[in-house]
């Protein structure tokens, strides 16, 4: 029961501490940050394989 209480507390704390993102904000973050990072990761990995 202690483990369940801890998980329950952690879940509600995280929901209260971090802002709720709207879908348009998530899409903007994906296009501006995550996709360029993924492409950079792909290029670094391809370069590492070639070496």
GROMACS .gro file of C-alpha atoms in nm, residues 1-9:
model
    9
    1UNK     CA    1   0.000   0.000   0.000
    2UNK     CA    2   0.298   0.231   0.055
    3UNK     CA    3   0.412   0.178  -0.302
    4UNK     CA    4   0.066   0.257  -0.440
    5UNK     CA    5   0.043   0.570  -0.227
    6UNK     CA    6   0.383   0.685  -0.348
    7UNK     CA    7   0.287   0.638  -0.714
    8UNK     CA    8  -0.047   0.814  -0.655
    9UNK     CA    9   0.128   1.109  -0.487
   0.00000   0.00000   0.00000
